[in-house]
Coordinates of C-alpha atoms in Angstrom, one line a residue:
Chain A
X1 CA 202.8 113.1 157.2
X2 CA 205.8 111.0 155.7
X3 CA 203.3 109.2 153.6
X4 CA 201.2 111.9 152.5
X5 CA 204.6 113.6 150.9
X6 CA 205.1 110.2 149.6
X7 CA 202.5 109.9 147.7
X8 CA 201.1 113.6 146.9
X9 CA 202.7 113.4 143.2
X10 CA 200.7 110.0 142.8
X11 CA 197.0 110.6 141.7
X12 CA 195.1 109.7 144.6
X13 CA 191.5 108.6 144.8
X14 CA 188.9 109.4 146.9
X15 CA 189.3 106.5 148.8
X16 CA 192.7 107.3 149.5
X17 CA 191.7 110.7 150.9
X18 CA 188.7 109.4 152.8
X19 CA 191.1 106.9 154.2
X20 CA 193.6 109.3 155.2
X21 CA 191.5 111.5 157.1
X22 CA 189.6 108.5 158.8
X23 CA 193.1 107.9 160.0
X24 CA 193.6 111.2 161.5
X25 CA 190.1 111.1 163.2
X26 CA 191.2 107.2 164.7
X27 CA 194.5 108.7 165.8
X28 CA 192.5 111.8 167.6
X29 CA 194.6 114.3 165.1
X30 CA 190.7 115.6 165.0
X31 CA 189.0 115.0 167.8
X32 CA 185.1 114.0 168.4
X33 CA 183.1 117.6 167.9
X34 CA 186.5 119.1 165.9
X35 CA 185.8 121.1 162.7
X36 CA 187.9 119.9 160.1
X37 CA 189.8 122.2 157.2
X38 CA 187.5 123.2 154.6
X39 CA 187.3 121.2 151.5
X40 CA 189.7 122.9 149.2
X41 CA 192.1 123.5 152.1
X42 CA 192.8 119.6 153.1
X43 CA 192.6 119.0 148.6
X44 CA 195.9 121.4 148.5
X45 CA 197.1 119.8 151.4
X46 CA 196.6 116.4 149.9
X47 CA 197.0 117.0 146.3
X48 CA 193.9 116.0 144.9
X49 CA 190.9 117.7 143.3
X50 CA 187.7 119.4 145.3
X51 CA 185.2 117.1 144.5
X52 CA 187.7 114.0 145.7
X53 CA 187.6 115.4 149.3
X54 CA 183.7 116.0 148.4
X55 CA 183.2 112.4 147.8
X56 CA 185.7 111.2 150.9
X57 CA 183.5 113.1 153.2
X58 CA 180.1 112.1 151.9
X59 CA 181.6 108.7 152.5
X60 CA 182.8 109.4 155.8
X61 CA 179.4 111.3 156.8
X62 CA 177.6 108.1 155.8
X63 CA 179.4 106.3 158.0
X64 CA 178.5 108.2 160.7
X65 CA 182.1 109.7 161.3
X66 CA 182.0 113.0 160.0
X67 CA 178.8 115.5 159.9
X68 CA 178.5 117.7 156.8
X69 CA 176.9 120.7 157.1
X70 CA 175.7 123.1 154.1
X71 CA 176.7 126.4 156.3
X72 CA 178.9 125.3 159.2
X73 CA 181.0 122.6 156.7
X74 CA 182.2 119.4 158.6
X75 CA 183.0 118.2 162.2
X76 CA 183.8 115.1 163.5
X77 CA 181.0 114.0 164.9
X78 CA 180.6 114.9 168.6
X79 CA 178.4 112.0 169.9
X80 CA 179.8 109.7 167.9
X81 CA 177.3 106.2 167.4
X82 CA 177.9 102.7 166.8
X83 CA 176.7 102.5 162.7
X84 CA 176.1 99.2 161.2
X85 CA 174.6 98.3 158.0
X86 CA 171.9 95.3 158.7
X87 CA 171.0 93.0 156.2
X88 CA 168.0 90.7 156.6
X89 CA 167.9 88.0 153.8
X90 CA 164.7 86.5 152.3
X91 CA 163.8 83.3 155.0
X92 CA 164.7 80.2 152.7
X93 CA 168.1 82.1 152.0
X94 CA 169.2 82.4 155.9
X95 CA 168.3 78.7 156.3
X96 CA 170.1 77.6 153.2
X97 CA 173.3 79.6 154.3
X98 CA 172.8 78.0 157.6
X99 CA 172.8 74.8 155.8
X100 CA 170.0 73.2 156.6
X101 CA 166.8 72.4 154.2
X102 CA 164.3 75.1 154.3
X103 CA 160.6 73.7 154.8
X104 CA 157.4 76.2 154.7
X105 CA 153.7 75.7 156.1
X106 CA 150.9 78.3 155.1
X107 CA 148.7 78.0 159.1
X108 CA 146.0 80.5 158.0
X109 CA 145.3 82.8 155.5
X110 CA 142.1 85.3 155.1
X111 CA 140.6 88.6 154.7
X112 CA 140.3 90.5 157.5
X113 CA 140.1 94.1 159.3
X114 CA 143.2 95.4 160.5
X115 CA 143.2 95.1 163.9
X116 CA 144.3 98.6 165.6
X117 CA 148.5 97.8 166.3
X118 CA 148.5 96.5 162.6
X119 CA 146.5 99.9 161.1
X120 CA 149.0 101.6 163.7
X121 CA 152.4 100.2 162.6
X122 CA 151.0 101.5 159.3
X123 CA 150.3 104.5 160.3
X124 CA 146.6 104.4 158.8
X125 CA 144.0 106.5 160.2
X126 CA 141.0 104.4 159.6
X127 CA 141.2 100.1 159.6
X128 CA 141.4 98.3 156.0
X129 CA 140.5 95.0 155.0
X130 CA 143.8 93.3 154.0
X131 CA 145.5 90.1 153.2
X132 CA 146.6 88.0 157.2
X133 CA 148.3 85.1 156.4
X134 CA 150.4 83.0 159.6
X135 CA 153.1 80.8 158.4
X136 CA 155.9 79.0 159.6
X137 CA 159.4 78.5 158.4
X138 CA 161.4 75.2 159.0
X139 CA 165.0 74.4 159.1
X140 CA 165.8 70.7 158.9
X141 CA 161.7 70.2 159.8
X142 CA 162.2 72.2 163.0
X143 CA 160.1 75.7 163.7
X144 CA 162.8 78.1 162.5
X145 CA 160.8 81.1 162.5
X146 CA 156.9 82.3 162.6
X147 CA 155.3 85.0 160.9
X148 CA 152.3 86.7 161.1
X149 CA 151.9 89.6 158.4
X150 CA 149.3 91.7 157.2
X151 CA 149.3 92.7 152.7
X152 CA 147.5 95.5 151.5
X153 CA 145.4 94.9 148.8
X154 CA 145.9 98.3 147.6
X155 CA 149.3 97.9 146.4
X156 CA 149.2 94.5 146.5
X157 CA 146.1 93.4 144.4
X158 CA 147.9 90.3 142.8
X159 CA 148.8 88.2 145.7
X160 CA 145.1 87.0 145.7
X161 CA 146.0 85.1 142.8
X162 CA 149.3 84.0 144.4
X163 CA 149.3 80.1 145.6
X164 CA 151.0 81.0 149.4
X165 CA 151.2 77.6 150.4
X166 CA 153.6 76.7 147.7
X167 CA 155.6 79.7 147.7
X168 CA 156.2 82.0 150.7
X169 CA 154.5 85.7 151.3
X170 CA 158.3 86.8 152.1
X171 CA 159.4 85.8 149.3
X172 CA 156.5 86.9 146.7
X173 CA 156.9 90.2 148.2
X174 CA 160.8 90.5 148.3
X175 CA 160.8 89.5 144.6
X176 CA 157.7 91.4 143.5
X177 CA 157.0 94.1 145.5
X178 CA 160.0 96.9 146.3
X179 CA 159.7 99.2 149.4
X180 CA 160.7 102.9 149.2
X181 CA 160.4 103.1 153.1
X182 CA 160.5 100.8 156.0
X183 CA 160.2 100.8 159.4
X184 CA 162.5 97.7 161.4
X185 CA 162.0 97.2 165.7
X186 CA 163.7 94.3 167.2
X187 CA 162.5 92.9 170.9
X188 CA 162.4 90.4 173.4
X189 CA 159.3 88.4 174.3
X190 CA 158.5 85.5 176.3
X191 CA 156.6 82.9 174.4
X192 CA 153.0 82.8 175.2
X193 CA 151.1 79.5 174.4
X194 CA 150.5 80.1 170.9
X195 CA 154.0 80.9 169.9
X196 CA 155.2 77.9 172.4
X197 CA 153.1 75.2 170.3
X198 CA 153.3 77.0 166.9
X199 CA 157.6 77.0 167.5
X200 CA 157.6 74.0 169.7
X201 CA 159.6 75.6 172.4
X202 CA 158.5 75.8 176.7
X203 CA 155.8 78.9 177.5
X204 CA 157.6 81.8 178.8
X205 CA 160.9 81.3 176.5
X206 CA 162.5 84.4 175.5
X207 CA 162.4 85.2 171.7
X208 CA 163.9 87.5 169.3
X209 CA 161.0 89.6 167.4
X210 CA 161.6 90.9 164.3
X211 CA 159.0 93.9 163.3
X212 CA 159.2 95.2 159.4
X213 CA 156.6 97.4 158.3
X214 CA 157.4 98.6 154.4
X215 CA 155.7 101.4 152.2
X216 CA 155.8 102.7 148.6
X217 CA 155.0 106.3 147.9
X218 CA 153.9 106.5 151.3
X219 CA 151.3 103.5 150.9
X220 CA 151.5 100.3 153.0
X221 CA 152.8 97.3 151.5
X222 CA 153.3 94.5 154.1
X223 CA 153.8 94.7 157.9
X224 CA 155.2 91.1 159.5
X225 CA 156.0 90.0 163.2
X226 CA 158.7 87.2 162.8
X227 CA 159.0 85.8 166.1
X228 CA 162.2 83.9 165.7
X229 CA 163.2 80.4 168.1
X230 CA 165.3 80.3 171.0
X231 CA 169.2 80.7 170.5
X232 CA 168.5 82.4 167.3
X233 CA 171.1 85.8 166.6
X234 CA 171.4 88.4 164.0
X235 CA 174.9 89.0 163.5
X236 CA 176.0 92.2 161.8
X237 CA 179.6 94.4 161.8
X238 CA 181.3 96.9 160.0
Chain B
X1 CA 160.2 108.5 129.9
X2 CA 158.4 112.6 128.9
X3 CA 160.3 113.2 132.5
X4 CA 163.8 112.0 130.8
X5 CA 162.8 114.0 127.6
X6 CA 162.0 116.9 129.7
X7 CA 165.1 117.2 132.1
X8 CA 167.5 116.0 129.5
X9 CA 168.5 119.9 128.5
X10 CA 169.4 120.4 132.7
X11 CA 172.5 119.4 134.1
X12 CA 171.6 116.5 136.4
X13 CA 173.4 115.7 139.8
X14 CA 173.8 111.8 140.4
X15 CA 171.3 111.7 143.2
X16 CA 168.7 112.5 140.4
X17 CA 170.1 109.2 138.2
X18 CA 170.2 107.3 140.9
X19 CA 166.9 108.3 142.1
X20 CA 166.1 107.6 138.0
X21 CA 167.5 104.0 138.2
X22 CA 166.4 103.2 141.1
X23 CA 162.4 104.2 139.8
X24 CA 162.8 101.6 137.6
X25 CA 164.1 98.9 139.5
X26 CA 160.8 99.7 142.0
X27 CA 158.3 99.6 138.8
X28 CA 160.5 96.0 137.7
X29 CA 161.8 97.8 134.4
X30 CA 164.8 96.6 135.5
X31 CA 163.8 93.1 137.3
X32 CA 165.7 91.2 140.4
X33 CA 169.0 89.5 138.6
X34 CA 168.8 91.8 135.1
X35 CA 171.7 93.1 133.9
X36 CA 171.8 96.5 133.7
X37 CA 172.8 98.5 130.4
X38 CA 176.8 99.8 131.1
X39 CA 177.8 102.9 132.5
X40 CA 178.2 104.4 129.4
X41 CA 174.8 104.0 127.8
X42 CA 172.9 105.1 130.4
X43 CA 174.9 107.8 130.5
X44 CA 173.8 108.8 127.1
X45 CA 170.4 107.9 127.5
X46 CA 169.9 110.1 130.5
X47 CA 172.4 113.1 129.4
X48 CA 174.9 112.9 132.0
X49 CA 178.8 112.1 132.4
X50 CA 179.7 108.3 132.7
X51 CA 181.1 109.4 136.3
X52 CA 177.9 110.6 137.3
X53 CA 176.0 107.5 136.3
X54 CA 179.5 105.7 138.2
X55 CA 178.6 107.6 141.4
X56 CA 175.1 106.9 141.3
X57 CA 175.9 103.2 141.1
X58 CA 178.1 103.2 143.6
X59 CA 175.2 104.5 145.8
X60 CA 172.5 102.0 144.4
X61 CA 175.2 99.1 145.6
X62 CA 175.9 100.6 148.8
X63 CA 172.0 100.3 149.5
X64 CA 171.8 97.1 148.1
X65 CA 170.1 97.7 145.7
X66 CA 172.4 96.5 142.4
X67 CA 175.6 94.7 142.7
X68 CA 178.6 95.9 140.7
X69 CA 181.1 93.8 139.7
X70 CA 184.6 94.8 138.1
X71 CA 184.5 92.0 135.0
X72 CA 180.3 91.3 134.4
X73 CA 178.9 94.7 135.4
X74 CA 175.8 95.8 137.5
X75 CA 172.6 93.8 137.8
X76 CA 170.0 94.2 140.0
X77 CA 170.3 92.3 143.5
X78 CA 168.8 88.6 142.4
X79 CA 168.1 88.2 146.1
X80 CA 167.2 91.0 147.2
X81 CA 167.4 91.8 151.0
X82 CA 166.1 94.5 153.5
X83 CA 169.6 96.0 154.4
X84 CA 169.0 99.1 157.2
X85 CA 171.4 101.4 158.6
X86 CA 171.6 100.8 162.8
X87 CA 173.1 103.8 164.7
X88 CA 173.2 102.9 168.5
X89 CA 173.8 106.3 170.7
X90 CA 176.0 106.7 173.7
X91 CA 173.5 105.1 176.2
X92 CA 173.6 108.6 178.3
X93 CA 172.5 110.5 175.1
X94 CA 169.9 107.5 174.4
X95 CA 168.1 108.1 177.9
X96 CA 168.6 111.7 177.3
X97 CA 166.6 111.5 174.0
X98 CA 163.8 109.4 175.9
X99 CA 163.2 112.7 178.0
X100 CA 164.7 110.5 181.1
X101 CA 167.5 111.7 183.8
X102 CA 169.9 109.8 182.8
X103 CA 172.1 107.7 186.1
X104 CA 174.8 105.3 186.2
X105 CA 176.2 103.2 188.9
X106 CA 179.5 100.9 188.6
X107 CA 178.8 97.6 190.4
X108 CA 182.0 95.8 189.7
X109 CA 185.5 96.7 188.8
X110 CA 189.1 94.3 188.3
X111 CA 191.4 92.6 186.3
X112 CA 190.9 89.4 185.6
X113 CA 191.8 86.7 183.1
X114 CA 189.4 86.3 180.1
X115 CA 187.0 83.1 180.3
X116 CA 186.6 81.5 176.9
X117 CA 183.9 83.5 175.8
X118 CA 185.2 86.8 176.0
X119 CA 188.8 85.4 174.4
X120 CA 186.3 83.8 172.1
X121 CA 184.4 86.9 171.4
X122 CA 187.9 88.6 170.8
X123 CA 189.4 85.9 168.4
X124 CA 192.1 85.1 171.2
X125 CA 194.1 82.5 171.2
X126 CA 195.2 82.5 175.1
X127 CA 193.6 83.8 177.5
X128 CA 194.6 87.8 178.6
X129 CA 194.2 89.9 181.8
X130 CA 192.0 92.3 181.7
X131 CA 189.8 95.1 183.1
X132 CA 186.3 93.8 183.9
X133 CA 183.5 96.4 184.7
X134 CA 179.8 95.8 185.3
X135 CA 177.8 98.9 185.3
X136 CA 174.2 99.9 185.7
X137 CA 172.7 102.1 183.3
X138 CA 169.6 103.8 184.8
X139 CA 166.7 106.7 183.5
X140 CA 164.4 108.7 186.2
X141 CA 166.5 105.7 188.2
X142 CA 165.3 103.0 187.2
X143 CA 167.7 100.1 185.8
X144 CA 168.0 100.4 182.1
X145 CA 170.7 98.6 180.9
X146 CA 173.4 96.8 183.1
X147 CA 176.6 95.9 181.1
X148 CA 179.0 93.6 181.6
X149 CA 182.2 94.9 180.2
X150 CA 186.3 93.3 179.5
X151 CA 188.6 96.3 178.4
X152 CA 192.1 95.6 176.9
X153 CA 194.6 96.7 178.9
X154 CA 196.8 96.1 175.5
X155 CA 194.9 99.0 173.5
X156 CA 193.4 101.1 176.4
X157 CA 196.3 101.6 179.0
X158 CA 195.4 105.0 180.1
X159 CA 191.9 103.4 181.2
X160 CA 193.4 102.2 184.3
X161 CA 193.7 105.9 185.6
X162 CA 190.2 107.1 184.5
X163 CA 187.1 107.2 187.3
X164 CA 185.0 105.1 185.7
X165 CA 182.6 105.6 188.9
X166 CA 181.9 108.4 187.8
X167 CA 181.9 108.5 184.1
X168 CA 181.1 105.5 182.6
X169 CA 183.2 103.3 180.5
X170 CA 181.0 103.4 177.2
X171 CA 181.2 107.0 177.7
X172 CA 185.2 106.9 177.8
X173 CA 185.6 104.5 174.9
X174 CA 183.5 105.9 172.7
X175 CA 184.8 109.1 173.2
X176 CA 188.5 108.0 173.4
X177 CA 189.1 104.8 171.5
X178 CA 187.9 104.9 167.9
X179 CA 187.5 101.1 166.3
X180 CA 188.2 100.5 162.7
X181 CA 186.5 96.8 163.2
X182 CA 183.0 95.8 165.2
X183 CA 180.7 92.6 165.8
X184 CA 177.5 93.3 166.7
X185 CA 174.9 90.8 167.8
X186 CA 170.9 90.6 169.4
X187 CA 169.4 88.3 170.6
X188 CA 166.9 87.0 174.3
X189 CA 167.1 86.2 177.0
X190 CA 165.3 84.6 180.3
X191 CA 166.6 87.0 183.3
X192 CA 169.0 84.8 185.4
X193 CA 168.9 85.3 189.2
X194 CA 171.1 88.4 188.8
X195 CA 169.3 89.7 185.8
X196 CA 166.4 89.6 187.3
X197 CA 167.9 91.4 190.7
X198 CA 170.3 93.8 189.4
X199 CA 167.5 95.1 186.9
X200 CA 164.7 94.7 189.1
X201 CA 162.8 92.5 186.9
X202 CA 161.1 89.1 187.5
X203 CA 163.4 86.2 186.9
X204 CA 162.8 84.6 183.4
X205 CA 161.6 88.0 181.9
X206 CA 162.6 87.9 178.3
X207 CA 166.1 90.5 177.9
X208 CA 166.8 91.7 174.7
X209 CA 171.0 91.4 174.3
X210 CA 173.3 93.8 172.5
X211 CA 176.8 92.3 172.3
X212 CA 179.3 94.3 170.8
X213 CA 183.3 94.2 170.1
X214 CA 185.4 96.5 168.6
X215 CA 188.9 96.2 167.3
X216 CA 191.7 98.6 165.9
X217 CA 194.4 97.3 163.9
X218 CA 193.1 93.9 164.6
X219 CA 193.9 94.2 168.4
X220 CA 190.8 93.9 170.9
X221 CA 189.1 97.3 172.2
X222 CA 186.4 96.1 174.2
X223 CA 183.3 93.5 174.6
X224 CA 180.6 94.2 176.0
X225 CA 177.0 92.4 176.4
X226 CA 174.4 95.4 177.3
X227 CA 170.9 93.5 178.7
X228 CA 167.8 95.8 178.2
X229 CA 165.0 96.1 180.1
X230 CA 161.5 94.3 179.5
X231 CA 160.2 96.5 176.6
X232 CA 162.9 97.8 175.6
X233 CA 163.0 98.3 171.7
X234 CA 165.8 98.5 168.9
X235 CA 164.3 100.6 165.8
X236 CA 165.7 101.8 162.5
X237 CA 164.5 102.4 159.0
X238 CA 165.4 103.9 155.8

C-alpha cells in the first residue's frame, strides 16, 4: 500500500496497474475464484482512468490470470492453468539458431486422394485430391526432422508451379500462405521402419510428433506430421 | 477498400482495425518484412484515434503477427512463425474434462538433496534439500500420468504440514504458490523398467514428457517431469 500512495500522484500506465494487481493475486491479497473490485472502484483506488484498469485486465485475462465476464465482471481465475505462448519457427530457422547448416531433400511428391485421417484432421466431409509431398530436413547432413504434409489445391493453386526440391513446402507456405485458424497436437511415437530408415535412428525409438493442421476462412490450407529425431525438445516459458 | 468507405462514419473499436490490418497482412497487402505505414496515418486512413490504431498493434505483436519497435516502427514479422497459446489444466480437472474419475496415489515422499539435474533445471549453483514426491495420476484407475516432483522447502515451507496423500501436490501448488517465471519443455521417451511398471505400459513404449519449473522472485517453486501415457495427446490452436 506504501507504494501505491507513493506513486498515486504519478500518472500511471496500464502496465503499472496490471502489474499491481498481478501482485496482489501472487501475494493471495485475491485469492484463486475471488471477485475482484469493479473497474472504476480499484481506478479511484489507484488513481488512474477506467479504461487503464480496462486494458490491465484484458491483459491479465489473456494471461490466463483473471477471467472477465460481460455480467458477473472479473475473478481470479478459479482453476488456474499453466499458459504459455509457443512459438514454432519455419524449419531452416530452428536449425540455423541451433547453429548448424540446414540441408533439405524433397522424397516424394504427387497428387493424390486424401486418405481418411488427413480429410479428418481437415475436417472435410468428402476426400480431395491434394498436393503429398515427404521431405526431410537436415542439420549438419543429419535427419533433423521429417515431414509428411498434405496442400490443398483449393487455396493453394500456385504451389504446382513451385520448384519444392529447391525451396521447402514449410517455407513456401509460411511466407505465402497466412492461416486464420490452426489446429497444433503434440505426441509420442515409437519409430516404425519407415521413420527408422528415413531419420536414421533404431525401430521402436520414441519421437516427438508435431501435428499442424491450418485454415483460411474455414478452408484447409496445409496439414503436416513432423516427426522430429530422438533427443529433440521444444522449449517454451513465460 | 468500399468496406473502409462504408464504416468510416462509425466509431470503430480497435479489435475492428486490428481485425482491418491484419486482412491485409493475410491477402499480402502488407507482405512478410514491409514496413507498415505509422500509427498516425493509418489512423487517418481508417478514421480512428492514433491510440486505437496503438492498441490494435499492440495486439497484432502479441500474436506475432508484426513486430513493433520503439525507434523503426512496425513491419510485418519477416519470419513469420506459428506462435499458439498452451493452457495445461490442473491434471484432476484435465481427467475430469475427459469424462474420467479422476484418482491419485503418492508413491514416494522425502527430503533429499537435489541431483544435478533438478539443481540444473533450477539454475542452482549447489545443491539444496528438498521435498521429493512421486505421484500417480490415474482416470477410471488406470495410470495416467506419474510425476516425479522436488518442492523448495525455501519458497513452500507450509508444504511440509499439507497431506499430500491425499491431495495432491500439483493440486496444492497451483492453488497456493503463484509463479511469476516458468520453463516448459516436451519431448519422448522409451518407458524405463519403472515407466513401464508404475504406468502399466510395455517397456520401451514411447512417453510423451512435460517438464515444467516455476519460479517467484527468481527463487525455485517446483520441477516436475509428468510422463503421459501411450496416446496421450497435447492440443491447442488459435
Amino acid at each position: 500500500m506504501t507504494q501505491v500512495s507513493e506513486t498515486r500522484a504519478a500518472r500511471r500506465s496500464w502496465q503499472d496497474i496490471r502489474d499491481e494487481i498481478h501482485s496482489r493475486v501472487l501475494s493471495r491479497r485475491y485469492k484463486p475464484g475471488d471477485k475482484l473490485p469493479r473497474d472504476e472502484d480499484i481506478a479511484e483506488e489507484l488513481g488512474c482512468a477506467r479504461s487503464t484498469v480496462q486494458r490491465a485486465m484484458q491483459d491479465l485475462n489473456d494471461a490466463g490470470i483473471v477471467e472477465r465476464k460481460r455480467k458477473s465482471g472479473t475473478q481470479v481465475r478459479p482453476d488456474p492453468v499453466t499458459r504459455a505462448t509457443l512459438d514454432i519457427p519455419i524449419t531452416r530457422v530452428e536449425v540455423e539458431a541451433r547453429g548448424a547448416r540446414y540441408g533439405y531433400q524433397m522424397l516424394a511428391r504427387g497428387h493424390e486422394m486424401t486418405p481418411p485421417p488427413v480429410a479428418s484432421a481437415f475436417g472435410l466431409s468428402a476426400p480431395e485430391e491434394m498436393l503429398h509431398i515427404e521431405a526431410l530436413h537436415l542439420a549438419d547432413d543429419a535427419p533433423f526432422i521429417l515431414e509428411d504434409r498434405w496442400v490443398s489445391l483449393g487455396t493453394c493453386p500456385e504451389i504446382v508451379d513451385v520448384d519444392l526440391s529447391v525451396q521447402s513446402a514449410n517455407e513456401w507456405l509460411v511466407m505465402h500462405k497466412p492461416y486464420d485458424l490452426m489446429d497444433l497436437r503434440f505426441y509420442a511415437v515409437n519409430a516404425n521402419g519407415e521413420m527408422a530408415a528415413r531419420l536414421n535412428v533404431s525401430e521402436g525409438a520414441a519421437l516427438l510428433v508435431i501435428e499442424r493442421s491450418t485454415w483460411i476462412g474455414k478452408r484447409p490450407i496445409t496439414t503436416v506430421r513432423s516427426v522430429t529425431t530422438p533427443g529433440y525438445q521444444l522449449l517454451t516459458g513465460s
